[in-house]
Coordinates of C-alpha atoms and ligand atoms in Angstrom, one line a residue:
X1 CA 110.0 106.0 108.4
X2 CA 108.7 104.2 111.8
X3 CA 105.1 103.6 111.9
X4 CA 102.9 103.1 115.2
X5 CA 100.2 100.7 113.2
X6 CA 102.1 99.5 110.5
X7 CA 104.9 97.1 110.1
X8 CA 106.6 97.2 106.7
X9 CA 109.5 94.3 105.6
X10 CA 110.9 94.1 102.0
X11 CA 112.8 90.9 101.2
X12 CA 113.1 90.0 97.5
X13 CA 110.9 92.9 95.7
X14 CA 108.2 91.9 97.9
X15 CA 106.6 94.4 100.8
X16 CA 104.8 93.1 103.7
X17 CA 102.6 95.6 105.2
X18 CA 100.6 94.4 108.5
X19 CA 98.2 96.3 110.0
X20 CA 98.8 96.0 113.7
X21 CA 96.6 96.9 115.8
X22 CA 95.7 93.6 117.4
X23 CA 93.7 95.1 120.3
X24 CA 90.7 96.3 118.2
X25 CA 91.1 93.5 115.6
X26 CA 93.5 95.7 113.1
X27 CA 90.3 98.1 112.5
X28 CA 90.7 100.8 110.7
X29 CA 91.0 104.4 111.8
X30 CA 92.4 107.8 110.6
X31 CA 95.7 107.1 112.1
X32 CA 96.1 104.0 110.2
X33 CA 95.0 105.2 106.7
X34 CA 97.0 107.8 107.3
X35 CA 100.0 105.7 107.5
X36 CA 98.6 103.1 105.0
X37 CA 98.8 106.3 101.9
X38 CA 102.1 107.0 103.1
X39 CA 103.1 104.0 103.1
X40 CA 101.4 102.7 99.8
X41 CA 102.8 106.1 98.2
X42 CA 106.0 105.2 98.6
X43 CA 105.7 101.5 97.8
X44 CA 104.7 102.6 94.4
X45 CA 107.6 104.8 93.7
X46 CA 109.5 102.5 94.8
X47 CA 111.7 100.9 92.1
X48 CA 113.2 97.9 94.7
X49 CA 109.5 97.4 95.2
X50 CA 107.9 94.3 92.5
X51 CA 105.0 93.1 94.6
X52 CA 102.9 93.7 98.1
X53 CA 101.3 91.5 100.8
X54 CA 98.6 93.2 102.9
X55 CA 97.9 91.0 106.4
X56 CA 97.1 91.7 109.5
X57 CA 98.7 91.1 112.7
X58 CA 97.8 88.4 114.8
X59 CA 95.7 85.0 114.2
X60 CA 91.9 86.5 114.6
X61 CA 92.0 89.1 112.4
X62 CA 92.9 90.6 108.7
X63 CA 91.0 93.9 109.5
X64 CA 87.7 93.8 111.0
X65 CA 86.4 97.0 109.4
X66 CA 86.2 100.6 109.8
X67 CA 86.5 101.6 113.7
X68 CA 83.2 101.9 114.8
X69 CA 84.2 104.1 118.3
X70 CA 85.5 106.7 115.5
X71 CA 82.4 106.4 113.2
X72 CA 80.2 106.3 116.3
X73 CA 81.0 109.8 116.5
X74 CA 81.0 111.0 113.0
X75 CA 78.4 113.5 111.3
X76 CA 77.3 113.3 107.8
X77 CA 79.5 114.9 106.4
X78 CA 82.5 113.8 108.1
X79 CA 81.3 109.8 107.5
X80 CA 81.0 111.3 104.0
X81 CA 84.2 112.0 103.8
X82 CA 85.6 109.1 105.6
X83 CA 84.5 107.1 103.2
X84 CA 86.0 109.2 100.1
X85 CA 89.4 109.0 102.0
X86 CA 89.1 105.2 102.9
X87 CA 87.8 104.4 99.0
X88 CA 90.8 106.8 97.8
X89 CA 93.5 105.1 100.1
X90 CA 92.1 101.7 98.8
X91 CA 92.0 103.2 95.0
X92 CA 95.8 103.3 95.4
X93 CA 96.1 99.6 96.2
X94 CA 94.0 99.2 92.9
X95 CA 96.1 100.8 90.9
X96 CA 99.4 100.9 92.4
X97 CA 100.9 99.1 89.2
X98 CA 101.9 96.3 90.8
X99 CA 100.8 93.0 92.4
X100 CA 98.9 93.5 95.6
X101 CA 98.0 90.3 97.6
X102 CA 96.0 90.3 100.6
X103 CA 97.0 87.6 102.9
X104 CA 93.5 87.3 105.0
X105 CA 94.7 85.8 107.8
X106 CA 91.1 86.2 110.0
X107 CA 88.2 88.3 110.2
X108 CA 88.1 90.5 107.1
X109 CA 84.9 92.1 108.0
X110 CA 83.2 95.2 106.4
X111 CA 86.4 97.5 105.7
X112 CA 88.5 94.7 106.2
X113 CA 86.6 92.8 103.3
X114 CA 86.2 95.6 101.4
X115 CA 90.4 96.4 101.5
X116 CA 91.3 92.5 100.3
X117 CA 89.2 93.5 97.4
X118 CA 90.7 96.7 96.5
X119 CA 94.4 93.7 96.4
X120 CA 94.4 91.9 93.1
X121 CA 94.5 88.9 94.6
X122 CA 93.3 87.2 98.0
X123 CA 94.3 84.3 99.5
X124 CA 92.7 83.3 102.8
X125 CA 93.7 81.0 105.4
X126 CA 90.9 78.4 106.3
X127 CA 90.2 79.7 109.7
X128 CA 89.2 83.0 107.9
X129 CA 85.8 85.0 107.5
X130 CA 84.3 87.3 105.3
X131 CA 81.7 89.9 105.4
X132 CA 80.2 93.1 105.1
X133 CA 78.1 93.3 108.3
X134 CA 77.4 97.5 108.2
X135 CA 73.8 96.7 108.0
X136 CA 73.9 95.2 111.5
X137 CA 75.2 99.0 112.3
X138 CA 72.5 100.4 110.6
X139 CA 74.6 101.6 107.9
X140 CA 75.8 100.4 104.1
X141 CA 79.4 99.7 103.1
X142 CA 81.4 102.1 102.7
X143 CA 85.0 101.1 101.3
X144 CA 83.9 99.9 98.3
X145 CA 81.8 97.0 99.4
X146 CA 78.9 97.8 97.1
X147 CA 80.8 98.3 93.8
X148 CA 83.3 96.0 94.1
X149 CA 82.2 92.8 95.3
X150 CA 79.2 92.6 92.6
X151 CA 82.0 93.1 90.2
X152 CA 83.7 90.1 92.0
X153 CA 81.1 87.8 92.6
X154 CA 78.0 89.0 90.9
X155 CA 75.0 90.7 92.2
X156 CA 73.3 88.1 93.7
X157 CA 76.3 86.7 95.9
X158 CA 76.4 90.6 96.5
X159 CA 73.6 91.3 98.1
X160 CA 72.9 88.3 100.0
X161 CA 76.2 89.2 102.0
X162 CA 75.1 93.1 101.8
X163 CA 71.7 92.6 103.1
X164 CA 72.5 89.8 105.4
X165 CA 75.5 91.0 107.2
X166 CA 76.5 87.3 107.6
X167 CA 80.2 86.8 107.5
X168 CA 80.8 83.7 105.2
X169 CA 83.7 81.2 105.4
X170 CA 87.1 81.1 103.2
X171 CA 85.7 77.9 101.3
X172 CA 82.2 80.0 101.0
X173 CA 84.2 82.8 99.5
X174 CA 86.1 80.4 97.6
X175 CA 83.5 78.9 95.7
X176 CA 81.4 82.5 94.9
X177 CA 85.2 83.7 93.7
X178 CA 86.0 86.2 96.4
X179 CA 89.3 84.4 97.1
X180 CA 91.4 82.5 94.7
X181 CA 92.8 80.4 97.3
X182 CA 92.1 78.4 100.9
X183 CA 95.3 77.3 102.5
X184 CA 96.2 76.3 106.0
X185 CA 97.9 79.4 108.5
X186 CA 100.8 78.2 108.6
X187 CA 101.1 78.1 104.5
X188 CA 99.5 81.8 103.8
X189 CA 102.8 84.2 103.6
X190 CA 105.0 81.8 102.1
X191 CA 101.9 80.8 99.4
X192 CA 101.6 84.6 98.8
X193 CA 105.1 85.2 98.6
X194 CA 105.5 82.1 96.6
X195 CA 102.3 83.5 94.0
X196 CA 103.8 87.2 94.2
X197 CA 106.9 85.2 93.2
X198 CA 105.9 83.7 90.3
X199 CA 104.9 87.1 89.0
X200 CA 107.3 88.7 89.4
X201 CA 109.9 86.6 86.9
X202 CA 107.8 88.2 84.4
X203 CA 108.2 91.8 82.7
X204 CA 107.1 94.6 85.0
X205 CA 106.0 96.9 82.6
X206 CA 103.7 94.1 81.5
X207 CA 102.5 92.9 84.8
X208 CA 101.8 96.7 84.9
X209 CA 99.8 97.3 81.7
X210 CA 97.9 93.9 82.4
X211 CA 96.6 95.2 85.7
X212 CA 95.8 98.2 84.1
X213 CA 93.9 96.6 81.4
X214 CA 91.5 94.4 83.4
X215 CA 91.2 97.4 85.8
X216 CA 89.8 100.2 83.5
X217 CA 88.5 97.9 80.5
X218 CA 86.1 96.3 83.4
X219 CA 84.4 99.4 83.4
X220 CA 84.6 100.1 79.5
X221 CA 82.6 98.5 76.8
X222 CA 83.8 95.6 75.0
X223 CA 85.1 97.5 72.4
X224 CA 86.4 100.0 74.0
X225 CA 88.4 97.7 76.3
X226 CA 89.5 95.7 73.6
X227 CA 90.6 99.2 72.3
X228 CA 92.5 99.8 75.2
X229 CA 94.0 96.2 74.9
X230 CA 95.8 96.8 71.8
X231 CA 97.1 100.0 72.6
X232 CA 98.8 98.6 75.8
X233 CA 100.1 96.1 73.9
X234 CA 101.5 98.5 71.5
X235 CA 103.3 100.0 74.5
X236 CA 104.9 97.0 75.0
X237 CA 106.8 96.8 71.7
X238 CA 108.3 100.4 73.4
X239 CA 110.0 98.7 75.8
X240 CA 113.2 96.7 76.2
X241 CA 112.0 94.1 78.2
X242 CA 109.7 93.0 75.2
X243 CA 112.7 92.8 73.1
X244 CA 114.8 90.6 76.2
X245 CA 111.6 88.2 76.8
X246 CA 111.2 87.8 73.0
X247 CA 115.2 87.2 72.7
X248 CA 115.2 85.2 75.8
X249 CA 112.5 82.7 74.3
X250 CA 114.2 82.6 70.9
X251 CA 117.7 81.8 72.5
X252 CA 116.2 79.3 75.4
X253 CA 117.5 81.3 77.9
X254 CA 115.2 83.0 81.0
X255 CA 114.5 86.2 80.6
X256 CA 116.4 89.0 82.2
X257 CA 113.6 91.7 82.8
X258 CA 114.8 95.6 83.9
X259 CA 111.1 97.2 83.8
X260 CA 112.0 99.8 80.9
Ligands
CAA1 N1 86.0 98.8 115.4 C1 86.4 99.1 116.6 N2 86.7 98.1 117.5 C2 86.6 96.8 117.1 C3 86.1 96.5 115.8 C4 85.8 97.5 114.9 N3 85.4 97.3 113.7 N4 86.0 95.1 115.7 C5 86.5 94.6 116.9 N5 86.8 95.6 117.7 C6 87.3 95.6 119.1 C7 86.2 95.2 120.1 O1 85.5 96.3 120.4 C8 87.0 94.6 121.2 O2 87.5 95.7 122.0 P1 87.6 95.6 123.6 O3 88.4 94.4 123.9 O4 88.2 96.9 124.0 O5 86.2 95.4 124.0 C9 88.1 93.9 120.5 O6 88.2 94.5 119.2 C10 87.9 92.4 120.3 O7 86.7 92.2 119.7 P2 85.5 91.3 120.3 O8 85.6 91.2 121.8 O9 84.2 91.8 119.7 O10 85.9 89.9 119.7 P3 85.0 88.7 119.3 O11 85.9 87.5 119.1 O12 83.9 88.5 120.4 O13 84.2 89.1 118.0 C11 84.1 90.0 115.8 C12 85.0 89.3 116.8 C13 83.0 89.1 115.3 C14 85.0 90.4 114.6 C15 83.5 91.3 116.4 O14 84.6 92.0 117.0 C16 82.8 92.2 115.4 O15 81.7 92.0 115.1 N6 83.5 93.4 115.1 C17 82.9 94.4 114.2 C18 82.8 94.0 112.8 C19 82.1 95.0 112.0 O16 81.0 95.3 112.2 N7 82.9 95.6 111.0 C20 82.3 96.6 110.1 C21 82.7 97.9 110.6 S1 81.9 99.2 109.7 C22 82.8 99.5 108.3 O17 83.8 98.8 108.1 C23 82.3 100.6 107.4 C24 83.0 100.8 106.2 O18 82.8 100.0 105.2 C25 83.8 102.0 106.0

Protein backbone atom coordinates (compact mmCIF):
# COMPACT_ATOMS: atom_id res chain seq x y z
CA UNK A 1 0.00 0.00 0.00
CA UNK A 2 1.64 3.43 -1.37
CA UNK A 3 2.07 5.97 1.16
CA UNK A 4 2.29 9.92 0.60
CA UNK A 5 4.69 10.39 3.86
CA UNK A 6 6.11 7.20 4.27
CA UNK A 7 8.63 5.18 2.49
CA UNK A 8 8.82 1.56 3.51
CA UNK A 9 11.85 -1.05 2.09
CA UNK A 10 12.24 -4.57 3.53
CA UNK A 11 15.58 -6.35 2.63
CA UNK A 12 16.73 -9.18 4.91
CA UNK A 13 13.85 -9.15 7.74
CA UNK A 14 14.66 -5.63 8.27
CA UNK A 15 11.92 -2.65 7.50
CA UNK A 16 13.03 0.81 6.85
CA UNK A 17 10.37 3.29 7.44
CA UNK A 18 11.30 7.09 6.67
CA UNK A 19 9.25 9.76 7.41
CA UNK A 20 9.32 12.09 4.49
CA UNK A 21 8.22 15.03 4.63
CA UNK A 22 11.49 17.00 4.26
CA UNK A 23 9.71 20.44 3.74
CA UNK A 24 8.54 20.86 7.39
CA UNK A 25 11.54 18.86 8.84
CA UNK A 26 9.52 15.22 8.74
CA UNK A 27 7.04 16.82 11.57
CA UNK A 28 4.42 15.09 12.54
CA UNK A 29 0.79 15.46 11.63
CA UNK A 30 -2.42 13.37 11.42
CA UNK A 31 -1.73 12.24 7.97
CA UNK A 32 1.43 10.85 8.93
CA UNK A 33 0.42 8.95 12.19
CA UNK A 34 -2.11 7.82 10.32
CA UNK A 35 0.02 6.08 7.90
CA UNK A 36 2.71 5.36 10.60
CA UNK A 37 -0.24 2.78 12.66
CA UNK A 38 -0.89 1.35 9.45
CA UNK A 39 2.10 0.87 8.64
CA UNK A 40 3.49 -0.31 12.05
CA UNK A 41 0.30 -2.68 12.22
CA UNK A 42 1.22 -4.47 9.54
CA UNK A 43 4.93 -4.59 10.28
CA UNK A 44 4.03 -6.52 13.38
CA UNK A 45 1.99 -9.10 11.77
CA UNK A 46 4.26 -9.49 9.53
CA UNK A 47 6.12 -12.84 9.76
CA UNK A 48 8.94 -11.76 6.84
CA UNK A 49 9.35 -8.84 9.21
CA UNK A 50 12.47 -9.51 12.21
CA UNK A 51 13.55 -6.00 12.84
CA UNK A 52 12.66 -2.03 12.01
CA UNK A 53 14.69 1.16 11.37
CA UNK A 54 12.69 4.45 11.95
CA UNK A 55 14.70 7.64 10.05
CA UNK A 56 13.87 10.36 8.53
CA UNK A 57 14.28 11.68 5.18
CA UNK A 58 16.85 14.02 4.36
CA UNK A 59 20.19 15.17 6.24
CA UNK A 60 18.60 17.98 8.75
CA UNK A 61 16.08 16.14 10.26
CA UNK A 62 14.86 12.77 12.16
CA UNK A 63 11.45 14.37 13.05
CA UNK A 64 11.34 17.73 14.39
CA UNK A 65 8.16 17.18 16.52
CA UNK A 66 4.57 17.41 16.43
CA UNK A 67 3.33 20.04 13.54
CA UNK A 68 2.92 23.08 15.29
CA UNK A 69 0.54 24.85 12.18
CA UNK A 70 -1.85 21.72 13.24
CA UNK A 71 -1.48 22.12 17.01
CA UNK A 72 -1.63 25.93 16.49
CA UNK A 73 -5.10 25.30 15.85
CA UNK A 74 -6.17 22.67 18.19
CA UNK A 75 -8.64 23.00 21.32
CA UNK A 76 -8.24 21.27 24.53
CA UNK A 77 -9.78 18.66 23.88
CA UNK A 78 -8.61 17.92 20.51
CA UNK A 79 -4.69 18.48 21.73
CA UNK A 80 -6.00 16.11 24.34
CA UNK A 81 -6.57 13.64 22.14
CA UNK A 82 -3.74 14.21 19.85
CA UNK A 83 -1.60 13.36 22.21
CA UNK A 84 -3.49 9.99 23.32
CA UNK A 85 -3.26 9.03 19.48
CA UNK A 86 0.42 10.18 19.06
CA UNK A 87 1.38 8.24 22.66
CA UNK A 88 -0.79 5.16 21.34
CA UNK A 89 0.85 5.15 17.70
CA UNK A 90 4.22 5.33 19.60
CA UNK A 91 3.03 2.47 22.28
CA UNK A 92 3.02 0.22 19.25
CA UNK A 93 6.66 0.87 18.44
CA UNK A 94 7.17 -0.12 22.11
CA UNK A 95 5.69 -3.12 22.09
CA UNK A 96 5.68 -4.23 18.56
CA UNK A 97 7.65 -7.50 19.56
CA UNK A 98 10.42 -6.87 17.73
CA UNK A 99 13.55 -4.73 17.46
CA UNK A 100 12.85 -1.12 16.66
CA UNK A 101 15.96 1.10 15.92
CA UNK A 102 15.69 4.69 15.37
CA UNK A 103 18.26 5.84 13.01
CA UNK A 104 18.39 9.84 14.18
CA UNK A 105 19.74 11.10 11.34
CA UNK A 106 19.10 15.18 12.53
CA UNK A 107 16.87 17.19 14.53
CA UNK A 108 14.87 14.80 16.79
CA UNK A 109 13.16 17.57 18.55
CA UNK A 110 10.09 17.32 20.90
CA UNK A 111 7.89 14.55 19.02
CA UNK A 112 10.73 13.60 17.11
CA UNK A 113 12.77 12.96 20.46
CA UNK A 114 10.06 11.63 22.04
CA UNK A 115 9.34 8.77 18.90
CA UNK A 116 13.31 7.57 19.07
CA UNK A 117 12.41 6.79 22.56
CA UNK A 118 9.39 4.90 22.13
CA UNK A 119 12.42 2.54 19.42
CA UNK A 120 14.49 0.18 21.66
CA UNK A 121 17.36 1.47 20.49
CA UNK A 122 18.80 4.81 19.09
CA UNK A 123 21.66 5.45 17.30
CA UNK A 124 22.44 9.03 16.14
CA UNK A 125 24.64 10.35 13.67
CA UNK A 126 27.05 13.12 15.04
CA UNK A 127 25.51 15.97 13.35
CA UNK A 128 22.33 15.13 15.35
CA UNK A 129 20.21 16.97 18.10
CA UNK A 130 18.04 16.32 20.70
CA UNK A 131 15.30 17.99 22.59
CA UNK A 132 12.13 18.60 23.94
CA UNK A 133 11.71 22.35 23.29
CA UNK A 134 7.47 22.43 23.96
CA UNK A 135 8.20 24.79 26.72
CA UNK A 136 9.44 27.40 24.24
CA UNK A 137 5.64 26.85 22.74
CA UNK A 138 4.25 27.36 25.98
CA UNK A 139 3.28 23.92 26.25
CA UNK A 140 4.78 20.38 27.92
CA UNK A 141 5.58 17.23 25.98
CA UNK A 142 3.28 15.39 24.79
CA UNK A 143 4.49 12.07 23.09
CA UNK A 144 5.83 10.58 25.93
CA UNK A 145 8.59 13.05 26.66
CA UNK A 146 7.82 13.29 30.44
CA UNK A 147 7.61 9.55 31.25
CA UNK A 148 9.94 8.26 29.17
CA UNK A 149 13.01 9.98 29.11
CA UNK A 150 13.30 10.09 33.17
CA UNK A 151 13.03 6.47 32.72
CA UNK A 152 15.93 6.77 30.27
CA UNK A 153 18.15 9.09 31.68
CA UNK A 154 16.94 9.93 35.12
CA UNK A 155 15.01 12.79 36.46
CA UNK A 156 17.50 15.18 36.70
CA UNK A 157 18.86 14.91 32.96
CA UNK A 158 14.92 15.00 32.53
CA UNK A 159 14.13 18.04 33.54
CA UNK A 160 17.00 20.09 32.74
CA UNK A 161 16.01 19.27 28.92
CA UNK A 162 12.12 19.60 29.91
CA UNK A 163 12.41 22.91 31.54
CA UNK A 164 15.16 24.20 29.29
CA UNK A 165 13.95 23.38 25.95
CA UNK A 166 17.61 23.26 24.84
CA UNK A 167 18.32 20.66 22.20
CA UNK A 168 21.49 18.85 23.31
CA UNK A 169 24.09 17.13 20.96
CA UNK A 170 24.40 13.27 20.03
CA UNK A 171 27.64 13.02 22.24
CA UNK A 172 25.50 15.00 25.11
CA UNK A 173 22.82 12.42 24.69
CA UNK A 174 25.39 9.87 24.52
CA UNK A 175 26.87 10.37 27.70
CA UNK A 176 23.28 10.92 29.80
CA UNK A 177 22.32 7.42 27.88
CA UNK A 178 19.63 8.70 25.51
CA UNK A 179 21.55 7.06 22.63
CA UNK A 180 23.60 3.95 22.63
CA UNK A 181 25.63 5.10 19.87
CA UNK A 182 27.37 8.37 17.85
CA UNK A 183 28.50 7.36 14.38
CA UNK A 184 29.35 9.40 11.37
CA UNK A 185 26.17 9.93 8.44
CA UNK A 186 27.48 8.08 6.20
CA UNK A 187 27.83 4.88 8.82
CA UNK A 188 24.06 5.23 10.51
CA UNK A 189 21.84 2.70 8.26
CA UNK A 190 24.40 0.26 7.61
CA UNK A 191 25.46 0.45 11.70
CA UNK A 192 21.65 -0.07 12.37
CA UNK A 193 21.16 -2.58 9.92
CA UNK A 194 24.42 -4.16 11.01
CA UNK A 195 23.00 -4.02 15.12
CA UNK A 196 19.41 -5.04 13.99
CA UNK A 197 21.48 -7.75 12.29
CA UNK A 198 23.20 -9.11 15.04
CA UNK A 199 19.82 -9.63 16.66
CA UNK A 200 18.24 -11.04 14.59
CA UNK A 201 20.58 -14.52 14.48
CA UNK A 202 19.04 -15.00 17.70
CA UNK A 203 15.59 -16.78 18.61
CA UNK A 204 12.63 -14.54 17.86
CA UNK A 205 10.39 -15.62 20.32
CA UNK A 206 13.20 -14.71 22.75
CA UNK A 207 14.17 -11.44 21.32
CA UNK A 208 10.35 -11.10 21.86
CA UNK A 209 9.88 -12.13 25.52
CA UNK A 210 13.11 -10.19 26.37
CA UNK A 211 11.64 -6.85 25.09
CA UNK A 212 8.74 -7.66 26.81
CA UNK A 213 10.37 -8.31 29.98
CA UNK A 214 12.37 -5.10 30.43
CA UNK A 215 9.29 -3.32 29.02
CA UNK A 216 6.51 -4.20 31.68
CA UNK A 217 8.96 -5.39 34.63
CA UNK A 218 10.37 -1.57 34.38
CA UNK A 219 7.18 -0.57 35.64
CA UNK A 220 6.74 -3.62 38.14
CA UNK A 221 8.37 -4.06 41.47
CA UNK A 222 11.45 -6.03 41.76
CA UNK A 223 9.66 -9.03 42.62
CA UNK A 224 7.11 -8.86 40.66
CA UNK A 225 9.42 -8.32 37.55
CA UNK A 226 11.53 -10.96 38.59
CA UNK A 227 8.17 -12.91 38.67
CA UNK A 228 7.50 -12.05 35.32
CA UNK A 229 11.12 -13.12 34.41
CA UNK A 230 10.82 -16.59 35.15
CA UNK A 231 7.62 -17.07 33.70
CA UNK A 232 8.81 -15.80 30.26
CA UNK A 233 11.49 -17.99 30.56
CA UNK A 234 9.29 -20.87 31.21
CA UNK A 235 7.63 -19.92 27.89
CA UNK A 236 10.66 -20.47 26.28
CA UNK A 237 11.15 -24.14 27.17
CA UNK A 238 7.48 -24.18 25.01
CA UNK A 239 9.15 -23.48 22.06
CA UNK A 240 11.16 -25.24 19.42
CA UNK A 241 13.66 -22.80 18.92
CA UNK A 242 14.81 -23.41 22.59
CA UNK A 243 15.25 -26.91 21.82
CA UNK A 244 17.33 -25.92 18.11
CA UNK A 245 19.60 -23.11 20.04
CA UNK A 246 20.19 -25.66 22.94
CA UNK A 247 20.91 -28.54 20.21
CA UNK A 248 22.79 -26.12 18.06
CA UNK A 249 25.28 -25.24 21.01
CA UNK A 250 25.62 -28.93 22.09
CA UNK A 251 26.44 -29.99 18.40
CA UNK A 252 28.71 -26.79 17.51
CA UNK A 253 26.65 -25.96 14.86
CA UNK A 254 24.72 -22.20 14.44
CA UNK A 255 21.43 -22.23 15.31
CA UNK A 256 18.63 -22.51 12.90
CA UNK A 257 15.80 -20.35 14.59
CA UNK A 258 11.96 -20.54 12.97
CA UNK A 259 10.16 -18.26 15.75
CA UNK A 260 7.78 -21.17 17.11
N1 LIG B 1 6.05 21.79 12.80
C1 LIG B 1 5.73 22.37 11.64
N2 LIG B 1 6.66 22.87 10.79
C2 LIG B 1 7.95 22.77 11.15
C3 LIG B 1 8.35 22.17 12.37
C4 LIG B 1 7.33 21.66 13.21
N3 LIG B 1 7.60 21.03 14.35
N4 LIG B 1 9.71 22.25 12.45
C5 LIG B 1 10.12 22.85 11.34
N5 LIG B 1 9.09 23.17 10.55
C6 LIG B 1 9.12 23.83 9.25
C7 LIG B 1 9.38 25.33 9.39
O1 LIG B 1 8.21 26.02 9.70
C8 LIG B 1 9.94 25.67 8.03
O2 LIG B 1 8.87 25.76 7.13
P1 LIG B 1 8.88 26.94 5.99
O3 LIG B 1 10.08 26.64 5.14
O4 LIG B 1 7.57 26.73 5.29
O5 LIG B 1 9.00 28.22 6.73
C9 LIG B 1 10.72 24.40 7.65
O6 LIG B 1 10.22 23.35 8.48
C10 LIG B 1 12.22 24.52 7.92
O7 LIG B 1 12.39 24.90 9.28
P2 LIG B 1 13.24 26.20 9.72
O8 LIG B 1 13.22 27.23 8.66
O9 LIG B 1 12.76 26.60 11.07
O10 LIG B 1 14.70 25.57 9.81
P3 LIG B 1 15.91 26.03 10.72
O11 LIG B 1 17.11 25.29 10.21
O12 LIG B 1 15.98 27.50 10.80
O13 LIG B 1 15.54 25.49 12.19
C11 LIG B 1 14.72 23.89 13.78
C12 LIG B 1 15.44 24.10 12.43
C13 LIG B 1 15.61 24.38 14.93
C14 LIG B 1 14.46 22.38 13.91
C15 LIG B 1 13.37 24.67 13.79
O14 LIG B 1 12.65 24.35 12.62
C16 LIG B 1 12.49 24.40 14.96
O15 LIG B 1 12.75 24.89 16.05
N6 LIG B 1 11.40 23.60 14.76
C17 LIG B 1 10.40 23.35 15.77
C18 LIG B 1 10.89 22.34 16.77
C19 LIG B 1 9.87 22.14 17.86
O16 LIG B 1 9.51 23.06 18.58
N7 LIG B 1 9.40 20.88 18.01
C20 LIG B 1 8.42 20.53 19.02
C21 LIG B 1 7.06 20.60 18.47
S1 LIG B 1 5.84 20.40 19.71
C22 LIG B 1 5.68 18.75 19.95
O17 LIG B 1 6.37 17.95 19.37
C23 LIG B 1 4.60 18.39 20.93
C24 LIG B 1 4.48 16.99 21.28
O18 LIG B 1 5.29 16.43 22.03
C25 LIG B 1 3.32 16.20 20.83
Amino acid sequence: MPFENLKVEIVDRIATLTICREKALNALNSEILDELLAVLQDVKRNGQVGGVIVTGAGEKAFVAGADIAEMARFEPLQACEFSHRIQNTFGVIETLGKPVVAAINGFALGGGCELAMACHLRIACHTARLGQPEVKLGIIAGAGGTQRLARLVGKGHALEMLLTGEAISAEEAYRIGLVNRVVSPPELIPTCRAVLSEMLKNGPLALRYSIDAVHNGLEMSLEEGLFLESTLLGMCFATTDMKEGMSAFLEKRFAKFQGK
